[in-house]
XYZ file of C-alpha atoms in Angstrom:
659
model
C 91.441 77.998 123.477
C 89.961 79.162 126.774
C 87.166 81.235 126.929
C 87.144 84.601 128.498
C 83.613 86.142 128.721
C 79.850 84.779 127.488
C 77.236 87.420 126.495
C 73.613 86.477 125.783
C 70.645 89.107 124.766
C 67.135 88.132 124.523
C 68.737 84.353 123.427
C 65.994 81.695 124.363
C 64.375 83.252 127.227
C 67.494 84.894 128.658
C 67.233 88.782 129.032
C 70.613 89.495 129.422
C 73.697 87.591 131.116
C 76.971 88.602 131.153
C 79.922 86.602 132.655
C 83.087 88.277 132.655
C 86.547 87.466 132.965
C 86.553 83.204 133.377
C 89.227 81.816 134.917
C 91.830 79.935 132.832
C 91.668 77.085 134.676
C 88.947 74.986 136.711
C 84.966 74.121 136.676
C 82.615 76.735 135.939
C 78.760 77.237 137.028
C 77.075 79.717 135.319
C 73.765 81.014 137.286
C 70.832 80.727 134.610
C 67.300 82.632 135.272
C 64.899 80.598 136.696
C 63.373 78.151 134.549
C 66.204 78.531 132.162
C 67.534 75.256 130.989
C 71.394 74.365 131.198
C 71.647 73.613 127.455
C 71.069 77.257 126.821
C 75.027 77.448 126.981
C 75.782 74.780 124.599
C 73.411 76.165 122.103
C 74.662 80.192 122.988
C 78.180 78.777 121.930
C 77.205 76.923 119.148
C 75.163 79.940 117.707
C 78.093 82.144 118.213
C 80.442 80.103 116.113
C 78.002 78.450 113.685
C 74.927 80.440 113.659
C 71.373 79.583 113.920
C 70.145 75.748 113.399
C 66.602 76.170 112.494
C 66.322 79.856 111.935
C 65.275 82.635 114.725
C 62.292 80.464 116.272
C 64.786 78.495 118.091
C 66.968 81.446 119.233
C 64.286 84.203 119.894
C 61.833 82.019 121.869
C 60.375 85.530 123.909
C 58.308 89.123 122.900
C 61.779 90.535 121.536
C 62.508 91.354 118.166
C 66.241 90.176 118.335
C 68.803 88.297 120.106
C 72.468 88.268 119.974
C 75.837 86.348 121.845
C 78.965 87.438 122.284
C 81.770 85.041 123.167
C 85.248 86.437 123.825
C 88.061 84.031 124.113
C 91.787 83.788 124.450
C 93.501 81.871 120.958
C 96.716 78.968 121.708
C 98.973 82.170 120.669
C 97.494 84.445 123.893
C 95.872 86.979 120.991
C 92.180 87.805 122.444
C 89.520 87.626 119.886
C 85.829 87.878 120.286
C 82.744 86.436 117.744
C 79.340 88.411 117.582
C 76.376 87.172 116.353
C 72.773 88.590 116.030
C 69.531 87.728 114.575
C 66.078 89.381 114.084
C 62.745 87.636 113.525
C 62.970 88.383 110.341
C 66.172 85.982 109.824
C 68.691 89.367 109.289
C 71.996 87.726 110.669
C 74.699 90.242 111.983
C 78.222 88.702 112.514
C 81.649 90.013 113.239
C 85.144 89.033 114.458
C 87.399 91.571 116.347
C 91.008 90.536 117.249
C 94.099 92.273 118.246
C 91.850 94.640 120.326
C 89.649 95.802 117.711
C 92.347 96.545 115.200
C 91.485 93.585 113.003
C 87.788 92.958 112.021
C 86.370 90.858 110.064
C 82.534 91.179 109.038
C 79.835 88.977 107.006
C 78.690 85.182 107.942
C 80.924 84.079 105.104
C 84.160 85.933 105.809
C 83.777 85.314 109.948
C 83.340 81.682 108.946
C 86.645 81.371 106.333
C 88.522 83.479 109.376
C 87.302 81.240 112.089
C 88.846 77.908 110.165
C 91.801 79.791 109.837
C 92.148 80.524 113.414
C 90.944 76.798 114.874
C 92.979 75.290 112.588
C 89.582 73.050 111.802
C 86.349 72.465 110.669
C 84.058 74.952 113.203
C 81.726 71.644 113.423
C 84.082 69.255 114.424
C 85.381 71.554 116.437
C 81.809 72.781 118.446
C 81.463 68.955 118.682
C 84.689 68.368 120.307
C 83.980 71.464 122.616
C 80.231 71.420 123.444
C 78.340 68.079 124.612
C 74.552 68.178 125.272
C 72.433 65.802 127.009
C 72.231 63.113 124.529
C 75.927 63.317 124.160
C 75.902 62.375 127.899
C 73.141 59.640 127.980
C 74.726 56.419 129.331
C 73.897 54.143 126.368
C 75.781 56.409 124.213
C 79.123 55.195 126.120
C 82.183 55.026 123.377
C 84.308 52.143 123.480
C 87.804 52.379 124.333
C 89.142 50.385 121.643
C 87.545 52.063 118.962
C 89.219 55.036 119.679
C 92.723 55.969 117.641
C 95.435 54.777 119.575
C 97.126 57.240 118.724
C 94.490 60.110 120.942
C 95.651 58.368 124.092
C 99.367 60.436 124.174
C 99.163 62.513 121.574
C 98.080 64.215 118.269
C 99.845 62.878 115.056
C 100.891 66.623 114.394
C 104.726 66.547 115.360
C 104.354 69.943 117.152
C 102.585 67.918 119.893
C 106.087 66.643 120.739
C 107.040 70.145 122.538
C 103.341 72.130 122.718
C 105.541 75.203 123.635
C 107.843 75.132 120.741
C 105.117 76.938 118.611
C 104.078 79.063 121.065
C 107.373 80.401 121.530
C 107.390 80.847 117.656
C 104.492 83.004 118.139
C 105.817 84.910 121.106
C 108.925 85.628 119.510
C 107.106 87.011 116.650
C 104.549 89.195 119.033
C 107.740 90.526 121.030
C 110.110 91.051 117.646
C 106.493 93.150 116.218
C 106.284 95.384 119.497
C 110.004 95.826 119.135
C 109.616 96.993 115.456
C 106.788 99.211 115.945
C 108.168 100.622 119.300
C 111.168 101.485 116.849
C 108.925 102.744 113.944
C 106.954 105.300 116.245
C 110.236 107.058 117.760
C 111.248 106.869 113.960
C 108.076 108.693 112.825
C 108.384 110.739 116.192
C 111.727 111.926 115.293
C 110.668 112.753 112.023
C 107.795 114.820 112.797
C 109.931 116.733 115.487
C 112.338 117.412 112.794
C 109.561 118.617 110.426
C 108.581 120.991 113.032
C 111.690 122.522 113.863
C 111.867 123.574 110.028
C 108.250 124.731 110.214
C 109.619 127.170 112.682
C 112.209 127.896 111.180
C 110.256 129.031 107.985
C 107.584 130.687 109.750
C 110.360 133.133 111.479
C 112.055 133.769 108.009
C 108.825 134.482 106.892
C 108.260 137.119 109.456
C 111.190 138.826 108.729
C 110.771 139.216 105.531
C 107.219 140.808 106.004
C 108.801 142.803 108.713
C 111.738 144.243 106.436
C 109.080 144.600 103.014
C 106.908 146.640 105.843
C 109.487 148.716 107.231
C 110.425 149.429 103.702
C 107.063 150.332 102.805
C 106.763 152.960 105.669
C 109.932 154.333 104.901
C 108.681 155.168 101.007
C 105.322 156.180 102.979
C 107.216 158.389 104.988
C 109.201 160.092 102.406
C 106.258 160.869 100.417
C 104.687 162.596 103.257
C 107.617 164.967 103.942
C 107.882 165.521 100.054
C 103.890 166.728 100.333
C 104.786 168.788 103.711
C 107.791 170.486 101.485
C 105.221 171.417 98.796
C 102.719 172.275 100.947
C 105.511 174.689 102.838
C 106.432 176.044 99.719
C 103.034 176.886 98.558
C 102.417 178.422 101.950
C 105.386 180.416 101.646
C 104.422 181.788 98.666
C 100.615 183.126 99.450
C 102.506 184.661 102.279
C 104.698 186.663 100.033
C 101.702 187.675 98.042
C 100.085 188.746 101.566
C 103.055 191.122 102.343
C 103.302 192.850 99.323
C 99.615 193.693 98.733
C 100.390 195.094 102.661
C 103.373 196.815 101.671
C 101.465 198.283 98.616
C 98.135 199.249 100.703
C 100.576 201.045 103.366
C 102.343 203.337 100.487
C 98.687 204.075 99.070
C 97.737 204.970 102.760
C 100.441 207.625 103.362
C 103.146 205.284 105.606
C 101.469 205.194 108.789
C 99.780 208.857 109.351
C 97.478 207.440 111.293
C 99.915 205.873 113.505
C 101.715 209.176 114.109
C 98.668 211.274 114.631
C 97.716 209.055 117.380
C 100.573 208.785 119.202
C 100.645 213.102 118.730
C 97.512 213.339 120.108
C 98.204 211.251 123.352
C 101.602 213.257 124.173
C 99.324 216.603 124.178
C 96.947 214.930 126.297
C 99.486 213.378 128.805
C 101.471 217.165 128.941
C 98.576 218.913 129.491
C 97.518 216.411 132.232
C 101.123 216.724 133.483
C 101.015 220.842 133.614
C 97.708 220.850 135.092
C 98.446 218.805 138.030
C 101.632 220.435 138.942
C 100.394 224.148 138.025
C 100.278 226.242 141.280
C 97.592 228.071 139.564
C 94.208 226.483 141.607
C 91.990 227.023 138.438
C 93.981 224.696 136.376
C 93.788 222.384 139.154
C 90.205 220.700 138.540
C 89.324 217.787 139.199
C 86.700 217.067 136.276
C 89.288 218.599 133.680
C 92.336 216.240 134.865
C 89.875 213.351 134.473
C 88.893 214.145 131.396
C 92.500 214.649 129.969
C 93.054 211.308 131.323
C 90.285 209.578 129.634
C 91.514 211.295 126.040
C 94.997 209.872 126.521
C 94.078 206.398 127.291
C 91.580 206.593 124.360
C 94.338 207.691 122.011
C 97.101 205.802 123.212
C 94.528 202.120 122.702
C 93.544 203.265 119.145
C 97.456 203.715 118.151
C 98.093 200.553 119.550
C 95.226 198.869 117.968
C 96.057 200.241 114.380
C 99.831 199.806 114.800
C 99.264 196.028 115.826
C 97.101 195.328 112.758
C 99.253 197.166 110.603
C 102.335 194.890 111.837
C 100.263 191.763 111.551
C 100.026 192.431 107.537
C 103.775 193.659 107.510
C 105.273 190.602 108.730
C 106.961 191.962 111.619
C 108.686 195.246 110.511
C 107.546 198.697 111.726
C 106.902 200.788 108.866
C 108.264 204.823 109.551
C 108.118 207.271 107.451
C 111.154 208.063 105.136
C 112.899 211.648 105.330
C 113.514 211.924 101.515
C 110.324 212.301 99.899
C 111.683 210.086 97.236
C 112.145 207.445 99.614
C 108.829 207.858 101.179
C 107.486 203.987 100.267
C 110.146 201.338 101.639
C 110.277 198.405 99.261
C 108.470 195.386 100.433
C 110.669 192.024 101.090
C 108.416 189.833 98.572
C 109.087 192.293 95.711
C 112.445 192.557 93.183
C 115.091 191.988 95.071
C 116.906 195.319 96.108
C 120.450 196.676 94.439
C 123.169 198.247 95.708
C 124.745 201.035 93.555
C 128.492 202.229 94.284
C 129.677 205.548 92.959
C 133.221 205.558 91.137
C 135.536 207.992 91.571
C 134.439 209.884 88.134
C 130.936 209.340 89.532
C 129.769 206.466 87.649
C 127.281 204.027 89.315
C 128.124 200.472 89.381
C 125.254 198.261 90.047
C 126.202 194.929 91.849
C 124.529 191.307 92.105
C 121.275 191.694 93.741
C 120.417 190.445 96.969
C 118.432 187.086 97.376
C 114.587 187.953 98.365
C 112.469 186.604 101.249
C 110.973 184.236 99.458
C 114.249 182.800 97.830
C 115.718 182.478 101.529
C 112.888 180.686 102.668
C 112.929 178.195 99.885
C 116.722 177.210 100.373
C 116.254 176.931 103.836
C 113.493 174.314 103.150
C 115.592 172.784 100.565
C 118.629 172.518 103.096
C 115.558 170.716 105.658
C 114.466 168.442 103.261
C 118.218 167.429 101.951
C 117.587 163.951 102.432
C 114.659 163.445 99.989
C 117.112 164.757 97.090
C 115.555 166.793 94.998
C 112.266 167.636 96.248
C 111.536 170.087 93.426
C 111.835 166.884 90.823
C 108.479 166.391 89.290
C 109.013 162.553 88.917
C 109.594 162.020 92.902
C 106.206 161.531 93.534
C 105.054 159.527 91.115
C 108.299 156.664 91.511
C 107.469 157.027 95.150
C 103.843 155.550 94.580
C 105.001 153.229 92.212
C 106.998 151.900 94.907
C 104.877 151.668 97.901
C 102.081 149.929 95.278
C 104.956 147.411 94.524
C 105.649 147.509 97.811
C 101.941 146.444 99.143
C 101.915 143.977 96.339
C 104.831 141.854 97.794
C 102.943 141.985 100.773
C 100.136 139.997 100.064
C 102.092 136.531 99.259
C 104.040 137.313 102.339
C 101.031 137.751 104.270
C 99.533 134.456 103.159
C 102.421 132.103 103.687
C 102.585 133.983 107.302
C 99.198 132.410 107.999
C 99.799 128.977 106.006
C 102.621 128.504 108.455
C 100.650 129.658 111.380
C 98.210 126.800 110.451
C 100.946 124.386 109.726
C 102.353 125.002 113.105
C 98.954 124.644 114.558
C 98.110 120.619 113.148
C 102.049 119.866 114.127
C 101.130 121.136 117.548
C 98.032 118.884 117.641
C 99.610 115.927 116.375
C 102.830 116.014 118.794
C 100.777 116.566 121.341
C 99.030 113.492 120.420
C 102.252 111.731 120.068
C 103.925 112.817 123.149
C 100.536 111.085 124.990
C 100.767 107.914 123.207
C 104.139 107.629 123.585
C 103.933 108.646 127.346
C 106.866 111.618 126.536
C 106.457 115.071 127.731
C 105.490 117.668 125.663
C 108.689 118.246 122.575
C 110.423 121.290 123.140
C 110.036 124.390 120.485
C 113.339 124.252 118.379
C 114.095 125.927 115.886
C 116.174 124.344 112.658
C 119.008 126.211 111.086
C 117.128 125.637 107.742
C 113.728 125.788 106.938
C 111.591 123.867 104.027
C 114.296 122.872 100.922
C 113.404 124.073 97.795
C 110.136 122.466 95.859
C 108.532 121.815 99.754
C 105.204 123.456 100.126
C 103.742 124.179 103.180
C 100.731 122.365 102.038
C 102.180 119.369 101.579
C 104.251 119.312 104.665
C 101.342 119.965 106.530
C 99.801 116.706 105.282
C 103.075 114.983 105.703
C 102.969 116.165 109.294
C 99.181 114.861 109.712
C 100.643 111.096 108.116
C 103.408 110.995 110.448
C 100.863 111.916 113.209
C 98.875 109.063 112.431
C 101.417 106.595 111.951
C 103.057 107.270 115.144
C 99.358 106.901 116.585
C 98.610 103.856 114.957
C 102.172 102.165 115.965
C 101.704 102.816 119.781
C 98.400 101.394 119.537
C 99.108 98.294 117.761
C 101.909 98.268 120.207
C 100.080 98.787 123.345
C 97.588 96.409 122.035
C 100.866 93.889 121.647
C 101.723 94.444 125.020
C 98.110 93.960 126.548
C 97.529 90.631 125.071
C 100.681 89.760 126.526
C 103.527 90.200 124.035
C 106.508 89.039 126.273
C 109.959 90.940 125.532
C 112.414 90.212 122.914
C 115.010 88.697 125.061
C 112.872 86.529 126.900
C 110.704 85.396 123.742
C 114.286 84.492 122.555
C 115.482 82.578 125.707
C 111.931 80.663 125.460
C 112.637 79.663 121.837
C 115.809 78.389 122.516
C 114.906 76.061 125.305
C 112.293 74.621 123.107
C 114.600 74.118 120.351
C 117.047 72.639 122.171
C 114.596 70.439 123.929
C 113.567 69.057 120.368
C 116.894 69.100 118.822
C 117.832 66.759 121.457
C 115.030 64.167 121.028
C 116.176 64.177 117.132
C 119.419 64.239 117.767
C 120.292 67.418 115.788
C 121.850 69.644 118.434
C 123.689 71.318 115.405
C 120.450 72.597 113.307
C 118.910 73.834 117.022
C 122.573 75.855 117.722
C 121.890 77.422 113.639
C 118.532 78.127 114.439
C 119.135 80.072 117.707
C 122.055 82.052 116.642
C 120.042 83.323 113.393
C 117.391 84.447 115.831
C 119.815 86.267 117.646
C 121.223 88.050 114.617
C 118.047 89.480 113.425
C 117.690 92.992 114.469
C 114.521 94.658 114.674
C 114.284 97.641 112.494
C 111.991 100.541 112.616
C 110.268 100.201 109.033
C 106.594 99.376 108.235
C 107.568 95.615 106.293
C 106.951 93.352 109.034
C 110.263 91.159 108.419
C 109.715 89.797 111.790
C 106.582 87.248 109.598
C 109.424 85.883 107.390
C 111.861 84.817 110.421
C 109.505 83.366 112.360
C 107.514 81.631 109.404
C 111.001 80.099 108.499
C 111.115 79.299 112.224
C 108.097 77.413 111.838
C 108.872 75.225 109.118
C 112.208 74.259 110.799
C 110.773 73.646 114.254
C 107.992 71.184 112.236
C 110.930 69.301 110.498
C 112.797 68.777 113.761
C 109.812 67.668 115.528
C 109.043 65.249 112.851
C 112.613 63.975 112.948
C 112.164 63.990 116.903
C 108.749 61.613 116.225
C 110.553 59.691 113.638
C 113.211 58.735 116.771
C 110.736 57.585 118.908
C 108.661 55.713 116.624
C 109.876 52.687 118.282
C 107.025 52.383 120.493
C 104.863 49.242 119.579
C 100.932 50.065 118.711
C 99.713 47.734 121.095
C 101.412 49.316 123.976
C 99.709 52.711 122.638
C 96.180 50.664 122.394
C 97.109 49.576 126.250
C 97.738 53.160 127.155
C 94.522 54.553 125.125
C 92.293 51.986 126.710
C 93.941 51.586 130.532
C 94.539 55.656 130.817
C 91.312 57.132 129.806
C 89.291 54.508 132.271
C 91.698 55.173 135.281
C 92.075 58.692 134.885
C 88.407 59.299 134.629
C 87.194 56.980 137.319
C 90.199 58.380 139.749
C 91.966 54.792 139.513
C 88.644 53.220 140.925
C 88.608 51.294 137.401
C 91.397 49.918 135.281
C 89.583 49.133 131.670
C 86.624 48.941 129.904
C 86.003 45.893 127.488
C 82.725 44.476 125.688
C 81.417 41.384 127.175
C 80.548 38.337 124.934
C 76.776 39.629 124.934
C 77.769 42.877 123.605
C 77.581 44.772 126.811
C 79.865 46.931 128.348
C 81.897 46.032 131.442
C 84.487 47.407 133.860
C 87.409 45.679 135.086
C 89.108 47.012 138.017
C 92.610 46.616 139.434
C 91.728 43.129 140.953
C 90.693 41.950 137.669
C 87.112 42.100 138.712
C 84.737 42.822 136.161
C 81.783 44.584 136.893
C 78.611 45.065 134.546
C 77.469 48.518 133.373
C 74.759 48.995 135.322
C 76.464 48.313 138.916
C 79.269 51.057 138.255
C 78.147 54.286 140.436
C 76.531 56.990 138.944
C 79.401 59.190 139.574
C 81.889 57.043 137.700
C 79.352 56.081 134.753
C 78.962 60.042 134.006
C 82.881 60.111 134.195
C 83.581 57.429 131.571
C 80.399 58.551 129.323
C 82.267 62.285 129.370
C 85.804 61.298 128.514
C 84.990 58.570 125.977
C 82.574 60.601 124.376
C 85.475 63.879 124.209
C 88.341 61.607 123.251
C 86.467 59.893 120.460
C 85.666 63.438 118.987
C 88.783 64.795 119.663
C 90.836 62.741 118.233
C 89.206 63.294 115.246
C 90.630 66.551 115.026
C 93.567 67.320 112.748
C 94.335 70.594 114.621
C 95.080 71.675 118.551
C 91.919 70.424 120.363
C 89.734 73.336 122.414
C 90.982 73.987 126.042
C 87.290 74.146 127.161
C 84.353 71.984 127.231
C 80.759 73.767 127.387
C 78.334 70.840 129.113
C 74.406 70.568 128.787
C 74.191 69.234 132.220
C 75.335 66.049 134.484
C 73.162 62.643 134.372
C 75.127 61.370 137.757
C 76.890 63.506 140.196
C 80.216 64.802 140.714
C 82.438 67.421 142.236
C 84.041 69.804 140.458
C 87.657 68.050 140.709
C 85.810 64.421 139.625
C 84.481 66.851 136.689
C 87.958 68.262 135.695
C 89.926 65.374 136.144
C 87.331 63.406 133.910
C 87.430 66.057 131.128
C 91.374 66.162 131.169
C 91.391 62.367 130.955
C 89.753 62.849 127.537
C 93.344 64.773 126.315
C 93.676 68.209 124.742
C 94.918 69.875 127.415
C 91.748 70.488 129.004
C 91.287 73.477 131.619
C 87.812 75.002 131.785
C 84.481 73.076 132.170
C 81.702 75.146 131.990
C 78.238 74.365 132.916
C 74.700 75.845 134.334
C 74.960 75.744 137.945
C 72.325 73.563 139.872
């Protein structure tokens, strides 16, 4: 575990400090504001993981009402996490732990404490003691005699997996790789289901639209028939009125003498015209007077105009018939076409009269022509026809209402689908799908409302799966093939040490036979949990096979290696003299008292022994970073990192305040 980011706001007088992207290896000297003690870094890390030691007064030293610290770190499984802890002057505490890019958030001091215990694998207080050293811990009189250190701490922990430290990491890498592959398949399957529902929705919408068009067309045909029936009846009514007008005009003509006025006016105009011609062509000068001719011409024009006016008025009322006087007084009045049908009489040889069938009247012929014109209506004179057509039109109107509602629901469902399909395409880094149409619509029993909910659920499932997969890939999840190869290599090494090559081969075959599927159930967890147990069992066998190393050899390695590595080979070991003091033995066997040891060597030895004594008490993997309050003696970055690494635990980072 290493630290990636460190943020302090109003913590112990630091207004705002944000350290980002710390390298995984090396010494990091953090620039603090002027007048800020170096112990603020140690206190900040302890506050973030454990909480305030003695209330808010130790944390909030300025005029601000609150302070908080956020520490981002990387776990041994390469997963990223960050712990946030804030405090105000009233003692109200806010704590949260974010994992996997925010996909998992734990809140509350108790919940965060339990989760940290799970992640760290040990008690947070003991773990912090092995990760942070203050000024009292680095005092020269606090040196720990190497002989008091657990001999097993020199070369490794009692945990069997320390034999092959990359084996658990390989299992976790395989877990992340299989999970990412499962999420990829799950997102693809959900995306396929989403597109299939979209195609069925388009077919359902098209089918509904065709049904709406069919019903609307039938309604228009019914309305058209209803309009034509009304038109037929209006025309029949107008024909009846016309016949009555003609009959009245014929009666009036008979009462007025059968057109005598027109004949008188025509005769007058003819006489005037004749006289005008005679005066114009006469040889008698007295008859060729100009005024006489003008008067005759004006009279002729007046008589002719009156004739035309009277004749046109009578013709408009007689329906195109010009009535002329009959030669026979008995037939002075001609029968009207609207009157009763005329009859034809035939005079037989003996003078008898035989009547024939009456001829149809004008109104009857007009009605027959109308019936032929509107023959497509059936019987237009049927009194129930209009009522039946209106009833059918009402039924079609009622049938269109649910169809229009279903069409609108289909449009809403397609709108939701377009939104979810676009979001899924962006999250999967795919182009927008084509607007294909399925062969069938929704199944019987399916509703548009339920389908809309299914579309939203599938869209959310695709988005969540892709986000989780992207988070795994961003955290460094390897490919499935690479993870399997790394695990196979690690397991083979452990199996060779344990002499169980067959078990390793069986484990590798089981891993290779596992096929990820796009399902919600994390089947890879079951596989990887079993792999962890198998790896631990093989590691235990390997440790048992290597248990021939004597305890004295381990003790010598414990004492000599720590001093030698911490001092860069200048001293070989550390011992207690007869008076209870501490002395160092160089390579030549010469003893040097503690006070005569150079300051940099004493600092390195104090740091190494203190870290070693605390890290050997942990039951889990020690942290790979150390946060220091400061250094009592001068050390270069290389010497400081070498001293920290001599304490064991694969120390990779040393964080302290800059000088």
